[in-house]
GROMACS .gro file of C-alpha atoms in nm:
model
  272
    1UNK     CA    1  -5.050   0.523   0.733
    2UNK     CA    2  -4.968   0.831   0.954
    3UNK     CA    3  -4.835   0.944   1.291
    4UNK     CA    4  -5.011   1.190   1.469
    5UNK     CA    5  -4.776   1.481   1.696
    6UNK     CA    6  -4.918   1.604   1.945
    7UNK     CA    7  -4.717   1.901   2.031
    8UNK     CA    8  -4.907   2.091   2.341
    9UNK     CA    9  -4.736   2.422   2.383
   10UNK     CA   10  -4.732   2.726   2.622
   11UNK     CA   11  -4.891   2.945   2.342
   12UNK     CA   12  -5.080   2.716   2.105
   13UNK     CA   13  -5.161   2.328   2.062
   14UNK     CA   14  -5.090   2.176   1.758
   15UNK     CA   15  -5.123   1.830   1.562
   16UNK     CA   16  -4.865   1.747   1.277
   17UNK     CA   17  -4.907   1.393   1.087
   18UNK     CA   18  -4.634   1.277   0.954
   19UNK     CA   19  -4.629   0.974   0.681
   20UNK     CA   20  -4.576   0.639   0.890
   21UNK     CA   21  -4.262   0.526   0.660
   22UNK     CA   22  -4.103   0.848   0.533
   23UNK     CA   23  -4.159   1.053   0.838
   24UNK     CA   24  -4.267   1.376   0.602
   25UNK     CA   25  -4.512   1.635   0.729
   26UNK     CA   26  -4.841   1.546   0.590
   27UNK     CA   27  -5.050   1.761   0.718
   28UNK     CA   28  -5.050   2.010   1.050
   29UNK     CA   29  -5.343   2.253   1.205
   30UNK     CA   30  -5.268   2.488   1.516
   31UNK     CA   31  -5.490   2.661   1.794
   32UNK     CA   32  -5.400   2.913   1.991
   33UNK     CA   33  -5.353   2.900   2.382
   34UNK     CA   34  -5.263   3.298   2.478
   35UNK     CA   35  -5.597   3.363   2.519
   36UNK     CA   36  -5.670   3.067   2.757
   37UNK     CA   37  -5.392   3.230   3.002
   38UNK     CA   38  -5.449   3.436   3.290
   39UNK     CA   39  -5.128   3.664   3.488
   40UNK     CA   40  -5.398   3.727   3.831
   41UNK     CA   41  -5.070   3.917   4.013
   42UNK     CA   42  -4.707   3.998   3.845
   43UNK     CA   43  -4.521   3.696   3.846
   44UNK     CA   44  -4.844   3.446   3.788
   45UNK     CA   45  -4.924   3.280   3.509
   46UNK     CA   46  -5.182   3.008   3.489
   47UNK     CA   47  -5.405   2.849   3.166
   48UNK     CA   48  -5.751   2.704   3.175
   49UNK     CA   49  -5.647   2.349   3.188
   50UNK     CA   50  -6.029   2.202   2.942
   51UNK     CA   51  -5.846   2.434   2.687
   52UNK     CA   52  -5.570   2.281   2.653
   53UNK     CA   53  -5.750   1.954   2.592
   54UNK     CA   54  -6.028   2.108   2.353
   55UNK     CA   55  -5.704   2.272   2.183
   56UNK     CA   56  -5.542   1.960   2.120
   57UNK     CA   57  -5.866   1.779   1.942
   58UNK     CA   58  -5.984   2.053   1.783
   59UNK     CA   59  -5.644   2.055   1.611
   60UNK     CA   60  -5.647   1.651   1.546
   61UNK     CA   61  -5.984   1.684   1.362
   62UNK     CA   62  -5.863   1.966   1.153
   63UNK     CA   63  -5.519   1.798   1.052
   64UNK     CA   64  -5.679   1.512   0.972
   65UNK     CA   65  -5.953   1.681   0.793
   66UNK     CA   66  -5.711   1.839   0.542
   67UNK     CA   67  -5.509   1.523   0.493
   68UNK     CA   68  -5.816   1.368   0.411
   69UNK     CA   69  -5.758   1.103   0.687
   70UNK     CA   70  -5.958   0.895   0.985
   71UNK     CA   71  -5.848   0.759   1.302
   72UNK     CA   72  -5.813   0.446   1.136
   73UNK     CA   73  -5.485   0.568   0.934
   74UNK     CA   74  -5.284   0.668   1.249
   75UNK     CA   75  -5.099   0.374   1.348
   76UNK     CA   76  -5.012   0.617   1.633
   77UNK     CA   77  -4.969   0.899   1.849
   78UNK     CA   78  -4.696   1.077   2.051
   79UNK     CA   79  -4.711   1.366   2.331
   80UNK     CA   80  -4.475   1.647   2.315
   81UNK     CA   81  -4.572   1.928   2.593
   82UNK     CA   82  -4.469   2.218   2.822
   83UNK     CA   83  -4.274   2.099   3.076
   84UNK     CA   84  -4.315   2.121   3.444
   85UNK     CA   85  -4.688   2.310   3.398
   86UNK     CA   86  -4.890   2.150   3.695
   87UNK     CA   87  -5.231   2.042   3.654
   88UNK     CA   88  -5.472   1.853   3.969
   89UNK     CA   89  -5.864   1.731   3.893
   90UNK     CA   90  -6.121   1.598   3.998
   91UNK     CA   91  -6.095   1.199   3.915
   92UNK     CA   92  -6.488   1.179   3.955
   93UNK     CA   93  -6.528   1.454   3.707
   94UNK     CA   94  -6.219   1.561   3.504
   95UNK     CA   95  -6.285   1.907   3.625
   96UNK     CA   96  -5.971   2.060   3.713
   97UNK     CA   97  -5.925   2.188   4.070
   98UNK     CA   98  -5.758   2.488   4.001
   99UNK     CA   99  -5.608   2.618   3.672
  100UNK     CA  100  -5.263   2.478   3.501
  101UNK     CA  101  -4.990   2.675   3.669
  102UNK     CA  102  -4.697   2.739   3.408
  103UNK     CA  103  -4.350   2.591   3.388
  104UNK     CA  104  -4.287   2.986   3.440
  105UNK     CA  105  -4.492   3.108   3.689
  106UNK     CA  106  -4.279   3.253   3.977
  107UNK     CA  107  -4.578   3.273   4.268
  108UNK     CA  108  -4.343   2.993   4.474
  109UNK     CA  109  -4.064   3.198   4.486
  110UNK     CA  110  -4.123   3.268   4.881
  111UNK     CA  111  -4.201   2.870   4.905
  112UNK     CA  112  -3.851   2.816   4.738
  113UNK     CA  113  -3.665   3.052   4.934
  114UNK     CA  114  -3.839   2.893   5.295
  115UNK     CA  115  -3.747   2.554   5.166
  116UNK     CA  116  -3.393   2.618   5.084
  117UNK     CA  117  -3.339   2.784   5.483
  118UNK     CA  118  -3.533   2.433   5.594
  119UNK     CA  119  -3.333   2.199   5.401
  120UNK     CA  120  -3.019   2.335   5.363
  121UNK     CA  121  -2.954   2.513   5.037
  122UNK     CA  122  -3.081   2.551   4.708
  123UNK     CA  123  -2.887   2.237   4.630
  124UNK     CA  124  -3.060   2.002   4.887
  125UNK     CA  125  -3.230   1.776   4.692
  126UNK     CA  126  -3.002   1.796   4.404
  127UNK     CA  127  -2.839   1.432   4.451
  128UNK     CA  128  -3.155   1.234   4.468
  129UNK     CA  129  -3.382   1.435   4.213
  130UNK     CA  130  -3.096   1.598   3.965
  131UNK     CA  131  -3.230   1.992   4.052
  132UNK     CA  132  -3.138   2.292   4.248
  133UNK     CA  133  -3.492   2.446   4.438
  134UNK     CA  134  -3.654   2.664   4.206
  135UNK     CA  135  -3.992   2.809   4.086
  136UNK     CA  136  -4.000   2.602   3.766
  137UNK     CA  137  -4.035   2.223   3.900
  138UNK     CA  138  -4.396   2.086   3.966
  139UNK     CA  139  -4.310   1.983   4.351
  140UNK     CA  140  -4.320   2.305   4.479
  141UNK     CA  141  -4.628   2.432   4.262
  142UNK     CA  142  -4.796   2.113   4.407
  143UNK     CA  143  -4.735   2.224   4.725
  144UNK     CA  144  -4.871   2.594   4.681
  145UNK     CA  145  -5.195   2.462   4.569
  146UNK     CA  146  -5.181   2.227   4.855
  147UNK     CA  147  -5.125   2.497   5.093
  148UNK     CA  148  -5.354   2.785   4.924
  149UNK     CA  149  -5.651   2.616   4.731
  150UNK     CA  150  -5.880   2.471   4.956
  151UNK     CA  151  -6.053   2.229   4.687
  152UNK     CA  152  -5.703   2.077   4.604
  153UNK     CA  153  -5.657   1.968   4.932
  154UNK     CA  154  -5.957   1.855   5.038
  155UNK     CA  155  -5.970   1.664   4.662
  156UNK     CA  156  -5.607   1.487   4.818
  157UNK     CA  157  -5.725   1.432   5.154
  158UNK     CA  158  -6.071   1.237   5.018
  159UNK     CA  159  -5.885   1.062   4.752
  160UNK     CA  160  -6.036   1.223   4.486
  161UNK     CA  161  -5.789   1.447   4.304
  162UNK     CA  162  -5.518   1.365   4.071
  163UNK     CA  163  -5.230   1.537   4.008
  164UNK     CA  164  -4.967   1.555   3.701
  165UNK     CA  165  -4.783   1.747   3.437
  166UNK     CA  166  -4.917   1.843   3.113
  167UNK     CA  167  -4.839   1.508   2.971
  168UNK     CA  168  -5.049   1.324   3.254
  169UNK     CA  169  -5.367   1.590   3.199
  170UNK     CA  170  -5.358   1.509   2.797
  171UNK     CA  171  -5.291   1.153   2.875
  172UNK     CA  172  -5.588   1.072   3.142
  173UNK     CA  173  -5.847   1.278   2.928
  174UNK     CA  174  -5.753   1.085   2.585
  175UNK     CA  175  -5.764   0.710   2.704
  176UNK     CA  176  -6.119   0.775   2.847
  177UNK     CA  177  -6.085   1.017   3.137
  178UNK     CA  178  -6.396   1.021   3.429
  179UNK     CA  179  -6.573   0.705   3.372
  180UNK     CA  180  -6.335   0.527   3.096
  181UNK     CA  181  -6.319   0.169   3.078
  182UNK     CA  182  -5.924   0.177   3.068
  183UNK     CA  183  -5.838   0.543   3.149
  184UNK     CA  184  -5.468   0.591   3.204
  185UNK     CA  185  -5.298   0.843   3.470
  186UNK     CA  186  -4.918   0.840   3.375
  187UNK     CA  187  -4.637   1.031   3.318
  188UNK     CA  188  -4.343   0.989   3.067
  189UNK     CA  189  -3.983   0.957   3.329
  190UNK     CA  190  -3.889   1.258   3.096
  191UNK     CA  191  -4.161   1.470   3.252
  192UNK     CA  192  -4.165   1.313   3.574
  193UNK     CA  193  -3.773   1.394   3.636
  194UNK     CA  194  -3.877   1.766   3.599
  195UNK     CA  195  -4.119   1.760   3.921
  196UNK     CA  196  -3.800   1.711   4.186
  197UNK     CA  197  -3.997   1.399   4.304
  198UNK     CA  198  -3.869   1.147   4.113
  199UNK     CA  199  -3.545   0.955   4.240
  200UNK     CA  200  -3.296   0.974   3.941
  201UNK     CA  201  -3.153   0.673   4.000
  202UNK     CA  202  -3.453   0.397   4.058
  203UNK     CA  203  -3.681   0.628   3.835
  204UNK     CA  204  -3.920   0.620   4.075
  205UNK     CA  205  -4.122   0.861   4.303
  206UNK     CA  206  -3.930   0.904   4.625
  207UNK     CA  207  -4.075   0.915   4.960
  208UNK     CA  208  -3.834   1.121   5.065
  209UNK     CA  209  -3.856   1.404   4.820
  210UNK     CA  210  -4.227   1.422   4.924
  211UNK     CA  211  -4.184   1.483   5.276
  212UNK     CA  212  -3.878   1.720   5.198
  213UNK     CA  213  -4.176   1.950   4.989
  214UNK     CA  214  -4.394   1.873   5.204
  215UNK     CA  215  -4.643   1.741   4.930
  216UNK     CA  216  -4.758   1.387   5.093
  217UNK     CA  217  -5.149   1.429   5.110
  218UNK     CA  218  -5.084   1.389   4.736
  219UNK     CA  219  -4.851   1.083   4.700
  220UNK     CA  220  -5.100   0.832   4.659
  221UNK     CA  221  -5.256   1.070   4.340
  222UNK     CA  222  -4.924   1.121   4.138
  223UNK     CA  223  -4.906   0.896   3.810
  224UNK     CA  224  -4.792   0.595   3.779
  225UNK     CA  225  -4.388   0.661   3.537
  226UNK     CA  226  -4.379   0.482   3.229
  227UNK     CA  227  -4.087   0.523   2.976
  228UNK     CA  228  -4.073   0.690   2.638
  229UNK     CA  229  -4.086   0.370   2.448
  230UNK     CA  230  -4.379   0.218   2.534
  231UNK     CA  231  -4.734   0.204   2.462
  232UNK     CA  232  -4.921   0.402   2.735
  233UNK     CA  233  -5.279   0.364   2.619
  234UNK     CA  234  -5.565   0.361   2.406
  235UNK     CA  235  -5.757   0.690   2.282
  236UNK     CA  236  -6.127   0.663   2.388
  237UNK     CA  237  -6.308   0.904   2.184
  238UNK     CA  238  -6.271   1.248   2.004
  239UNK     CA  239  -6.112   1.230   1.647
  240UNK     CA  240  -5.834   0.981   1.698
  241UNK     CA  241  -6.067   0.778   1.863
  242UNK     CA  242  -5.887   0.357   1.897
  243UNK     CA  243  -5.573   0.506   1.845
  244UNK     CA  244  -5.277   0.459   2.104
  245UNK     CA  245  -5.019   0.657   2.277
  246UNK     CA  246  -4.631   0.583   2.290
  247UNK     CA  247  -4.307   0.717   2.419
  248UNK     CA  248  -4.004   0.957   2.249
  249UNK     CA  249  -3.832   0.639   2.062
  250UNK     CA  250  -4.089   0.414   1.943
  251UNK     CA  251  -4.130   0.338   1.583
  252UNK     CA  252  -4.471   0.178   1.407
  253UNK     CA  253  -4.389  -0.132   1.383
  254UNK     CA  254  -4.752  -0.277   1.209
  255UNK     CA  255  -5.086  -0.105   1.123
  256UNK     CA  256  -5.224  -0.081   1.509
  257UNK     CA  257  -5.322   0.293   1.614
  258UNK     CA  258  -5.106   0.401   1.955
  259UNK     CA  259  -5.069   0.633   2.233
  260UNK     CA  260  -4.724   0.722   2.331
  261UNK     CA  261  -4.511   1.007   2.519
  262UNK     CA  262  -4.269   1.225   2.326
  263UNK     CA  263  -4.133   1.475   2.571
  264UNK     CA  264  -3.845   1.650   2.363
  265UNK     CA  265  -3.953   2.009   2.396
  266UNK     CA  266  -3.742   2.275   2.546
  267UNK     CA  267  -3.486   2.007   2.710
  268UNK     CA  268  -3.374   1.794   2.404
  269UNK     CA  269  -3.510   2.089   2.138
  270UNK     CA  270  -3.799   1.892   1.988
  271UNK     CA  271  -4.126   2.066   1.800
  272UNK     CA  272  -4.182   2.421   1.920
   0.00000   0.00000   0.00000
């Protein structure tokens, strides 16, 4: 039996399976991503959002392909991904809105500056979410898309945009995405505490952190926060097809396929 890694980067996607009881590499394939990533002005930096998805199956067929495996020898499957990247589609659809805007683009840094003379400091929010104002965290690339792309807005104000991290994006489109019987929108608390909307303490999205960004005609599309121990979902479709997802710390317990979030990168130094 094997675990499938999905490890969705800023430059590639790649998928390593690892044997189920020794936890060796078994077999690994990689795509590249640098040429699914657009700099429109200095400063931006943005990736087609449907690559990153086709990246990360193309790379599960091919891994399992030269470890000679199916979908029906994962007993599961964990998430590891670029942090802070900001993605909002089209429920209806899965179309994205707008492409993924980078844990590194710097095209808020005017938004960041305005906010920190509003609230008080770069440090405003600090105590509630656990971060200074800055260009990296989703909140305030949520709220340039709010402001500047028209479609993302009106997507919020119909109710028919969602809006997450990379994790929520690979998430949604593997348990089923537009029209799945049991199609999951979540977010590991890992990637949600990067955002600056989640409350650190009740791990929770906070009301007040919304308002302070000024991001509420999106509250009622963020994902719902699971932990990294849990089984998030079911894959429906592509090449680990009945397979499910689960968080950083679980370990296969039986011969069921799973879903799960493992958010190490960059923070905790996981797969690169």
């Amino acid at each position: 039996s094997l675990i499938a890694s999905i490890d969705q980067g800023t430059s590639s996607s790649r998928v390593i399976l690892y044997d189920a009881v020794t936890l060796r590499p078994v077999a690994s394939h990689q795509v590249e991503l640098q040429s699914a990533t657009s700099n429109p002005q200095a400063g931006w930096s943005q990736m087609d959002a449907k690559r990153i998805v086709g990246t990360v199956t193309d790379s599960a067929a091919a891994a399992l392909a030269a470890a000679g495996a199916s979908a029906s020898d994962v007993v599961g499957v964990g998430i590891t991904n670029q942090r802070e990247s900001t993605v909002v589609w089209d429920k209806r659809t899965g179309d994205p809105l707008y492409d993924c805007i980078l844990w590194h683009d710097a095209r808020t840094a005017t938004t960041v500056s305005a906010l920190a003379d509003e609230l008080g400091g770069q440090d405003a929010l600090r105590a509630t979410c656990g971060l200074p104002l800055s260009t990296y965290f989703s909140g305030v690339k949520l709220r340039w898309l709010l402001e500047t792309v028209p479609a993302v807005k009106e997507g919020f104000e119909s109710g028919t945009a969602l809006v997450g991290t990379v994790d929520s994006w690979l998430a949604w489109n593997l348990t089923g995405g537009a029209g799945g019987r049991a199609t999951r929108h979540v977010s590991d608390v890992t990637n949600a505490s990067r955002t600056m909307l989640m409350d650190l303490t009740t791990c929770g999205w906070d009301g007040g952190l919304v308002r302070a960004l000024g991001v509420g005609a999106a509250e009622g599309a963020l994902p719902t926060i699971v932990s990294c121990a849990e089984e998030i979902g079911r894959v429906d479709g592509g090449p680990l097809h009945g397979d499910a997802a689960h968080g950083e710390d679980w370990r296969p317990a039986g011969p069921s396929s799973h879903l799960q979030a493992v958010n190490r990168r960059r923070s905790r130094g996981g797969l690169e």
